[in-house]
Amino acid sequence: MNDFIKEVCTQSTILPEVFNLYKTSEKHRIKEIADYFNENSFEKIIFVGMGSSLYATYSVISYLSSKGIPSLALNAYDLKEYNMAQINSKTLVVCISQSGNSWEVVELAKELKDKIKVVGIYNNEKGELSRLCDFKLPLFAGVETSITNKTYQCTLLVLNMLVHEICNDNDEMFQSEIEIVIDWCSDWLSNYREKTMPLLKFSDNIEMFDFMGYGESMSTARQARLIFREGLKAYTCASEFADYAHGLYLSAQKNYMGIMFLPVLKRTQTEDRMINHILRSNGKIILFTTGVFDEKNNLQTVILPKVRPSLVPLMEIIPCDTLMGMLLGEGWIR
């Protein structure tokens, strides 16, 4: 075990704790935001962050669209410098910074101060964002000392609880699916060596990791790309699966791995063609899905339980965390 995996394993207790807090004593925080949004007939939500904080927001964009609420996920610097016209009096802005001090997010919050009300999601309650935002959603994840993992997970969870409250969907069915997700994550982490070892052996001699997905799973693809590059100093890429079919697939070769997040495996021409191309090119594939996939040489699957798509990234990232942690080796410290 090393410092990164030690911190990843704390999610077994942190995720249920944060879930219970926002179901009970802290529920007033998300309810206040939901009431404000609905009572003032807001028309759009813009999620703002940098790095992991931004990637987490992709998990809820499609859900909001399905409920008739347009939403955007924008880099804080890009929004402040080039896209402020996206914001009007009917826009709710959600600023996310796990540290609470990301300068791009802080500068944007300063720009918006006293113009519109801002929701702040952060882990460090002493950070500057907590002072600048009007509605506060702490992550309660505790101090994070390694490559981001538990704060990213808690951001996914809090975002899901917030948007489901806004859409009046924070019901028993939704909460029971969160419990399924938490149980799956806890089971993987409690047996992480046994669960991850086949993936670790499968990843021997890999020189490039390509992460790809659709919709909500782009949260996972971008987050996994970041941590593998930050931790392993590996060559990584993250792309939408359909875009991957437009030239990116040509990098597949020996010592190459495609890590595919396809919870609903539709077996379209694009999906099958890209999978077969990688395998024919002597590359390897790890496929995350809720369905059954035929056994193939150089392909391994991680089977996930079926829950609503916005919750799937909470599970997808866990095996990526433990795989990256084991690739770092025993005794690794940041």
Short mmCIF file of C-alpha atoms in Angstrom, two decimals:
data_model
loop_
_atom_site.label_atom_id
_atom_site.label_comp_id
_atom_site.label_asym_id
_atom_site.label_seq_id
_atom_site.Cartn_x
_atom_site.Cartn_y
_atom_site.Cartn_z
CA MET A 1 0.00 0.00 0.00
CA ASN A 2 1.11 3.58 -0.59
CA ASP A 3 -0.10 7.05 0.38
CA PHE A 4 -2.41 7.41 -2.61
CA ILE A 5 -4.22 4.10 -2.05
CA LYS A 6 -4.49 4.80 1.68
CA GLU A 7 -6.35 7.98 0.88
CA VAL A 8 -8.49 6.33 -1.81
CA CYS A 9 -9.58 3.68 0.68
CA THR A 10 -10.93 6.31 3.08
CA GLN A 11 -13.80 6.79 0.64
CA SER A 12 -15.41 3.69 2.14
CA THR A 13 -16.31 5.79 5.16
CA ILE A 14 -16.31 9.33 3.73
CA LEU A 15 -18.89 8.76 0.96
CA PRO A 16 -21.59 7.35 3.28
CA GLU A 17 -20.83 10.06 5.84
CA VAL A 18 -21.27 12.87 3.31
CA PHE A 19 -24.40 11.22 1.91
CA ASN A 20 -25.94 10.98 5.37
CA LEU A 21 -25.04 14.58 6.20
CA TYR A 22 -26.79 15.90 3.08
CA LYS A 23 -29.80 13.68 3.78
CA THR A 24 -30.17 14.98 7.34
CA SER A 25 -28.45 17.85 9.14
CA GLU A 26 -27.09 19.54 6.00
CA LYS A 27 -30.11 18.99 3.75
CA HIS A 28 -31.20 22.59 4.33
CA ARG A 29 -28.20 23.71 2.26
CA ILE A 30 -29.32 22.00 -0.95
CA LYS A 31 -32.99 22.71 -0.27
CA GLU A 32 -32.29 26.43 0.08
CA ILE A 33 -30.58 26.47 -3.34
CA ALA A 34 -33.33 24.41 -4.96
CA ASP A 35 -36.03 26.69 -3.55
CA TYR A 36 -34.15 29.79 -4.71
CA PHE A 37 -33.75 28.34 -8.21
CA ASN A 38 -37.38 27.32 -8.58
CA GLU A 39 -39.02 30.29 -6.84
CA ASN A 40 -37.09 32.71 -9.06
CA SER A 41 -37.80 30.74 -12.25
CA PHE A 42 -34.16 30.37 -13.21
CA GLU A 43 -33.58 29.18 -16.76
CA LYS A 44 -30.00 27.91 -16.85
CA ILE A 45 -27.20 26.57 -14.66
CA ILE A 46 -23.51 27.18 -15.36
CA PHE A 47 -21.03 24.96 -13.52
CA VAL A 48 -17.57 26.45 -13.20
CA GLY A 49 -14.28 24.93 -12.05
CA MET A 50 -10.80 23.85 -13.00
CA GLY A 51 -9.43 20.33 -13.41
CA SER A 52 -11.20 17.70 -11.30
CA SER A 53 -13.74 20.20 -10.02
CA LEU A 54 -14.83 20.92 -13.57
CA TYR A 55 -14.73 17.28 -14.74
CA ALA A 56 -17.16 16.23 -11.99
CA THR A 57 -19.84 18.53 -13.40
CA TYR A 58 -20.09 16.58 -16.67
CA SER A 59 -21.87 13.87 -14.66
CA VAL A 60 -25.05 15.95 -14.24
CA ILE A 61 -25.33 17.93 -17.50
CA SER A 62 -27.37 15.31 -19.39
CA TYR A 63 -29.65 14.73 -16.41
CA LEU A 64 -30.50 18.45 -16.24
CA SER A 65 -31.09 18.55 -20.00
CA SER A 66 -33.52 15.65 -19.69
CA LYS A 67 -35.45 17.72 -17.15
CA GLY A 68 -35.63 20.74 -19.44
CA ILE A 69 -32.93 22.75 -17.66
CA PRO A 70 -30.11 23.91 -19.97
CA SER A 71 -26.70 23.73 -18.31
CA LEU A 72 -23.07 24.32 -19.19
CA ALA A 73 -19.76 23.16 -17.72
CA LEU A 74 -17.12 25.84 -18.29
CA ASN A 75 -13.51 26.38 -17.35
CA ALA A 76 -13.49 29.30 -14.89
CA TYR A 77 -10.83 31.22 -16.79
CA ASP A 78 -12.61 30.75 -20.11
CA LEU A 79 -15.91 31.96 -18.64
CA LYS A 80 -14.43 35.07 -17.03
CA GLU A 81 -12.31 36.12 -20.01
CA TYR A 82 -14.45 35.12 -22.97
CA ASN A 83 -17.97 34.01 -22.06
CA MET A 84 -19.47 36.33 -19.44
CA ALA A 85 -22.34 37.01 -21.86
CA GLN A 86 -23.56 33.48 -21.00
CA ILE A 87 -24.64 34.85 -17.59
CA ASN A 88 -27.85 36.79 -17.05
CA SER A 89 -30.30 37.36 -14.21
CA LYS A 90 -31.88 33.95 -14.82
CA THR A 91 -28.59 32.02 -14.60
CA LEU A 92 -27.48 30.13 -11.51
CA VAL A 93 -23.68 29.94 -11.31
CA VAL A 94 -22.13 27.08 -9.34
CA CYS A 95 -18.43 27.67 -8.59
CA ILE A 96 -16.43 24.61 -7.57
CA SER A 97 -12.96 24.52 -6.08
CA GLN A 98 -11.92 21.61 -3.91
CA SER A 99 -9.21 23.71 -2.27
CA GLY A 100 -11.46 26.76 -2.12
CA ASN A 101 -8.55 28.80 -3.45
CA SER A 102 -8.22 28.01 -7.17
CA TRP A 103 -7.30 31.47 -8.40
CA GLU A 104 -9.35 31.27 -11.61
CA VAL A 105 -12.50 30.33 -9.67
CA VAL A 106 -11.82 32.92 -6.97
CA GLU A 107 -11.33 35.69 -9.54
CA LEU A 108 -14.60 34.77 -11.22
CA ALA A 109 -16.43 34.75 -7.87
CA LYS A 110 -15.02 38.21 -7.15
CA GLU A 111 -16.26 39.41 -10.53
CA LEU A 112 -19.78 38.12 -9.79
CA LYS A 113 -19.92 39.32 -6.17
CA ASP A 114 -22.94 41.59 -5.55
CA LYS A 115 -24.14 41.07 -9.15
CA ILE A 116 -25.72 37.63 -8.87
CA LYS A 117 -25.90 35.01 -6.15
CA VAL A 118 -23.28 32.26 -6.47
CA VAL A 119 -23.27 28.69 -5.19
CA GLY A 120 -19.88 27.57 -3.86
CA ILE A 121 -18.83 23.91 -3.58
CA TYR A 122 -15.51 23.45 -1.78
CA ASN A 123 -13.69 21.22 0.67
CA ASN A 124 -11.62 23.84 2.49
CA GLU A 125 -14.03 25.93 4.54
CA LYS A 126 -11.27 28.46 5.25
CA GLY A 127 -10.65 29.00 1.55
CA GLU A 128 -11.52 32.25 -0.19
CA LEU A 129 -14.45 30.79 -2.13
CA SER A 130 -16.39 30.22 1.09
CA ARG A 131 -16.17 33.95 1.78
CA LEU A 132 -17.25 34.98 -1.71
CA CYS A 133 -20.22 32.67 -2.37
CA ASP A 134 -23.81 33.19 -1.25
CA PHE A 135 -24.81 29.53 -0.95
CA LYS A 136 -22.28 27.16 0.61
CA LEU A 137 -21.95 23.43 -0.03
CA PRO A 138 -18.91 22.07 1.85
CA LEU A 139 -17.68 18.63 0.78
CA PHE A 140 -16.79 17.47 4.33
CA ALA A 141 -14.09 15.20 2.84
CA GLY A 142 -11.36 16.04 5.35
CA VAL A 143 -7.81 17.00 4.47
CA GLU A 144 -6.60 15.59 1.14
CA THR A 145 -2.83 15.23 0.87
CA SER A 146 -2.38 13.04 -2.21
CA ILE A 147 -3.51 13.26 -5.84
CA THR A 148 -7.17 14.27 -5.85
CA ASN A 149 -9.54 11.37 -5.26
CA LYS A 150 -11.92 11.66 -2.30
CA THR A 151 -12.73 15.33 -2.95
CA TYR A 152 -13.57 14.46 -6.56
CA GLN A 153 -15.87 11.66 -5.37
CA CYS A 154 -17.60 13.91 -2.86
CA THR A 155 -18.05 16.57 -5.55
CA LEU A 156 -19.82 14.00 -7.76
CA LEU A 157 -22.08 13.03 -4.88
CA VAL A 158 -22.97 16.57 -3.77
CA LEU A 159 -23.63 17.69 -7.35
CA ASN A 160 -26.00 14.77 -7.85
CA MET A 161 -27.88 15.52 -4.64
CA LEU A 162 -28.11 19.21 -5.56
CA VAL A 163 -29.50 18.77 -9.08
CA HIS A 164 -31.91 16.03 -8.02
CA GLU A 165 -33.23 18.36 -5.31
CA ILE A 166 -33.66 21.15 -7.87
CA CYS A 167 -35.64 18.78 -10.09
CA ASN A 168 -37.71 17.37 -7.19
CA ASP A 169 -36.12 13.95 -7.75
CA ASN A 170 -34.28 13.61 -4.45
CA ASP A 171 -36.60 10.74 -3.53
CA GLU A 172 -36.31 7.25 -2.06
CA MET A 173 -35.51 5.65 -5.41
CA PHE A 174 -32.64 8.07 -6.03
CA GLN A 175 -31.29 7.59 -2.52
CA SER A 176 -31.51 3.81 -2.79
CA GLU A 177 -29.41 3.98 -5.96
CA ILE A 178 -26.80 6.06 -4.12
CA GLU A 179 -26.68 3.32 -1.50
CA ILE A 180 -26.08 0.73 -4.23
CA VAL A 181 -23.22 2.86 -5.55
CA ILE A 182 -21.69 3.36 -2.11
CA ASP A 183 -21.90 -0.39 -1.37
CA TRP A 184 -20.23 -1.23 -4.70
CA CYS A 185 -17.41 1.25 -4.06
CA SER A 186 -16.92 0.00 -0.51
CA ASP A 187 -16.80 -3.61 -1.66
CA TRP A 188 -14.18 -2.81 -4.31
CA LEU A 189 -12.05 -0.84 -1.85
CA SER A 190 -12.26 -3.44 0.92
CA ASN A 191 -10.88 -6.03 -1.54
CA TYR A 192 -8.90 -3.69 -3.76
CA ARG A 193 -5.85 -5.97 -4.14
CA GLU A 194 -7.90 -8.94 -5.27
CA LYS A 195 -10.18 -6.82 -7.46
CA THR A 196 -7.39 -4.78 -9.06
CA MET A 197 -4.67 -7.43 -9.53
CA PRO A 198 -6.07 -8.74 -12.87
CA LEU A 199 -6.13 -5.16 -14.18
CA LEU A 200 -2.61 -4.55 -12.88
CA LYS A 201 -1.18 -7.63 -14.62
CA PHE A 202 -3.12 -6.72 -17.74
CA SER A 203 -1.51 -3.23 -17.72
CA ASP A 204 2.06 -4.50 -17.78
CA ASN A 205 4.29 -2.61 -20.26
CA ILE A 206 1.56 -0.16 -21.28
CA GLU A 207 3.04 3.11 -22.56
CA MET A 208 -0.13 5.05 -23.45
CA PHE A 209 -3.56 5.10 -21.82
CA ASP A 210 -6.50 6.33 -23.89
CA PHE A 211 -9.62 7.06 -21.81
CA MET A 212 -12.89 7.39 -23.69
CA GLY A 213 -16.61 7.50 -23.03
CA TYR A 214 -19.91 9.24 -23.63
CA GLY A 215 -22.02 11.76 -21.70
CA GLU A 216 -21.72 11.38 -17.94
CA SER A 217 -18.72 9.06 -18.25
CA MET A 218 -16.63 11.87 -19.70
CA SER A 219 -16.27 12.91 -16.06
CA THR A 220 -14.41 9.66 -15.47
CA ALA A 221 -12.40 9.77 -18.69
CA ARG A 222 -11.05 13.25 -17.96
CA GLN A 223 -10.41 12.58 -14.28
CA ALA A 224 -8.62 9.28 -14.96
CA ARG A 225 -6.53 10.94 -17.67
CA LEU A 226 -5.47 13.59 -15.15
CA ILE A 227 -4.49 11.29 -12.30
CA PHE A 228 -2.60 8.83 -14.54
CA ARG A 229 -0.65 11.72 -16.02
CA GLU A 230 -0.03 13.36 -12.66
CA GLY A 231 0.86 10.16 -10.81
CA LEU A 232 2.49 7.92 -13.40
CA LYS A 233 3.75 10.72 -15.68
CA ALA A 234 2.19 8.57 -18.40
CA TYR A 235 1.05 9.50 -21.89
CA THR A 236 -2.72 9.87 -21.57
CA CYS A 237 -5.64 11.16 -23.60
CA ALA A 238 -9.37 11.57 -22.96
CA SER A 239 -11.90 11.74 -25.77
CA GLU A 240 -15.54 11.18 -26.57
CA PHE A 241 -15.99 7.80 -28.17
CA ALA A 242 -17.55 9.15 -31.36
CA ASP A 243 -14.72 11.68 -31.73
CA TYR A 244 -12.18 8.91 -31.14
CA ALA A 245 -13.49 7.31 -34.35
CA HIS A 246 -12.34 10.38 -36.31
CA GLY A 247 -8.62 9.69 -36.37
CA LEU A 248 -7.64 9.27 -32.72
CA TYR A 249 -7.96 5.49 -32.96
CA LEU A 250 -4.95 5.42 -35.30
CA SER A 251 -2.61 5.60 -32.29
CA ALA A 252 -3.60 2.07 -31.23
CA GLN A 253 -0.66 -0.33 -31.31
CA LYS A 254 1.38 -2.61 -29.08
CA ASN A 255 1.87 -1.24 -25.53
CA TYR A 256 -1.32 0.80 -25.94
CA MET A 257 -4.43 0.53 -23.76
CA GLY A 258 -7.91 1.89 -24.42
CA ILE A 259 -9.93 2.29 -21.23
CA MET A 260 -13.57 2.58 -22.28
CA PHE A 261 -16.42 3.79 -20.10
CA LEU A 262 -19.57 2.51 -21.80
CA PRO A 263 -22.17 1.79 -19.10
CA VAL A 264 -24.82 1.14 -21.74
CA LEU A 265 -23.04 -0.81 -24.44
CA LYS A 266 -25.20 -0.12 -27.50
CA ARG A 267 -22.97 -2.14 -29.85
CA THR A 268 -23.21 0.53 -32.52
CA GLN A 269 -21.07 0.37 -35.62
CA THR A 270 -18.74 2.99 -34.11
CA GLU A 271 -18.28 1.13 -30.82
CA ASP A 272 -17.69 -2.28 -32.38
CA ARG A 273 -15.41 -0.86 -35.07
CA MET A 274 -13.20 0.96 -32.57
CA ILE A 275 -13.00 -2.01 -30.19
CA ASN A 276 -12.08 -4.36 -33.02
CA HIS A 277 -9.51 -1.92 -34.44
CA ILE A 278 -7.67 -1.66 -31.11
CA LEU A 279 -7.59 -5.43 -30.70
CA ARG A 280 -6.44 -5.99 -34.29
CA SER A 281 -3.65 -3.45 -33.70
CA ASN A 282 -2.31 -5.47 -30.73
CA GLY A 283 -3.64 -2.95 -28.23
CA LYS A 284 -5.51 -3.80 -25.03
CA ILE A 285 -8.90 -2.72 -23.71
CA ILE A 286 -10.45 -2.40 -20.27
CA LEU A 287 -14.20 -2.00 -20.74
CA PHE A 288 -16.44 -0.59 -17.99
CA THR A 289 -20.06 -1.56 -18.61
CA THR A 290 -23.28 -2.70 -16.95
CA GLY A 291 -23.92 -5.35 -19.59
CA VAL A 292 -22.33 -8.58 -20.76
CA PHE A 293 -19.57 -8.51 -23.34
CA ASP A 294 -18.14 -11.47 -25.20
CA GLU A 295 -14.77 -12.66 -23.96
CA LYS A 296 -11.96 -11.56 -26.25
CA ASN A 297 -8.18 -11.78 -26.11
CA ASN A 298 -6.62 -8.54 -24.84
CA LEU A 299 -9.95 -7.31 -23.42
CA GLN A 300 -11.04 -7.25 -19.79
CA THR A 301 -14.31 -5.99 -18.35
CA VAL A 302 -15.32 -4.26 -15.13
CA ILE A 303 -19.03 -4.95 -14.56
CA LEU A 304 -21.03 -2.21 -12.81
CA PRO A 305 -24.52 -2.37 -11.30
CA LYS A 306 -27.28 -0.62 -13.23
CA VAL A 307 -28.09 2.78 -11.76
CA ARG A 308 -29.00 6.11 -13.34
CA PRO A 309 -26.21 7.48 -15.56
CA SER A 310 -25.35 10.50 -13.39
CA LEU A 311 -24.28 8.16 -10.56
CA VAL A 312 -22.15 5.82 -12.68
CA PRO A 313 -18.97 8.00 -12.55
CA LEU A 314 -18.88 7.50 -8.77
CA MET A 315 -18.16 3.83 -9.43
CA GLU A 316 -16.11 4.05 -12.62
CA ILE A 317 -13.31 6.08 -11.07
CA ILE A 318 -12.69 3.71 -8.14
CA PRO A 319 -10.98 0.90 -10.15
CA CYS A 320 -9.01 3.59 -12.02
CA ASP A 321 -7.81 4.96 -8.68
CA THR A 322 -6.73 1.58 -7.34
CA LEU A 323 -5.12 0.56 -10.64
CA MET A 324 -3.13 3.78 -10.81
CA GLY A 325 -2.21 3.43 -7.14
CA MET A 326 -0.91 -0.10 -7.61
CA LEU A 327 1.01 0.92 -10.73
CA LEU A 328 2.75 3.56 -8.58
CA GLY A 329 4.15 0.75 -6.43
CA GLU A 330 4.58 0.06 -2.75
CA GLY A 331 5.80 2.94 -0.64
CA TRP A 332 5.04 5.67 -3.19
CA ILE A 333 4.70 9.12 -1.64
CA ARG A 334 3.89 12.36 -3.37
#
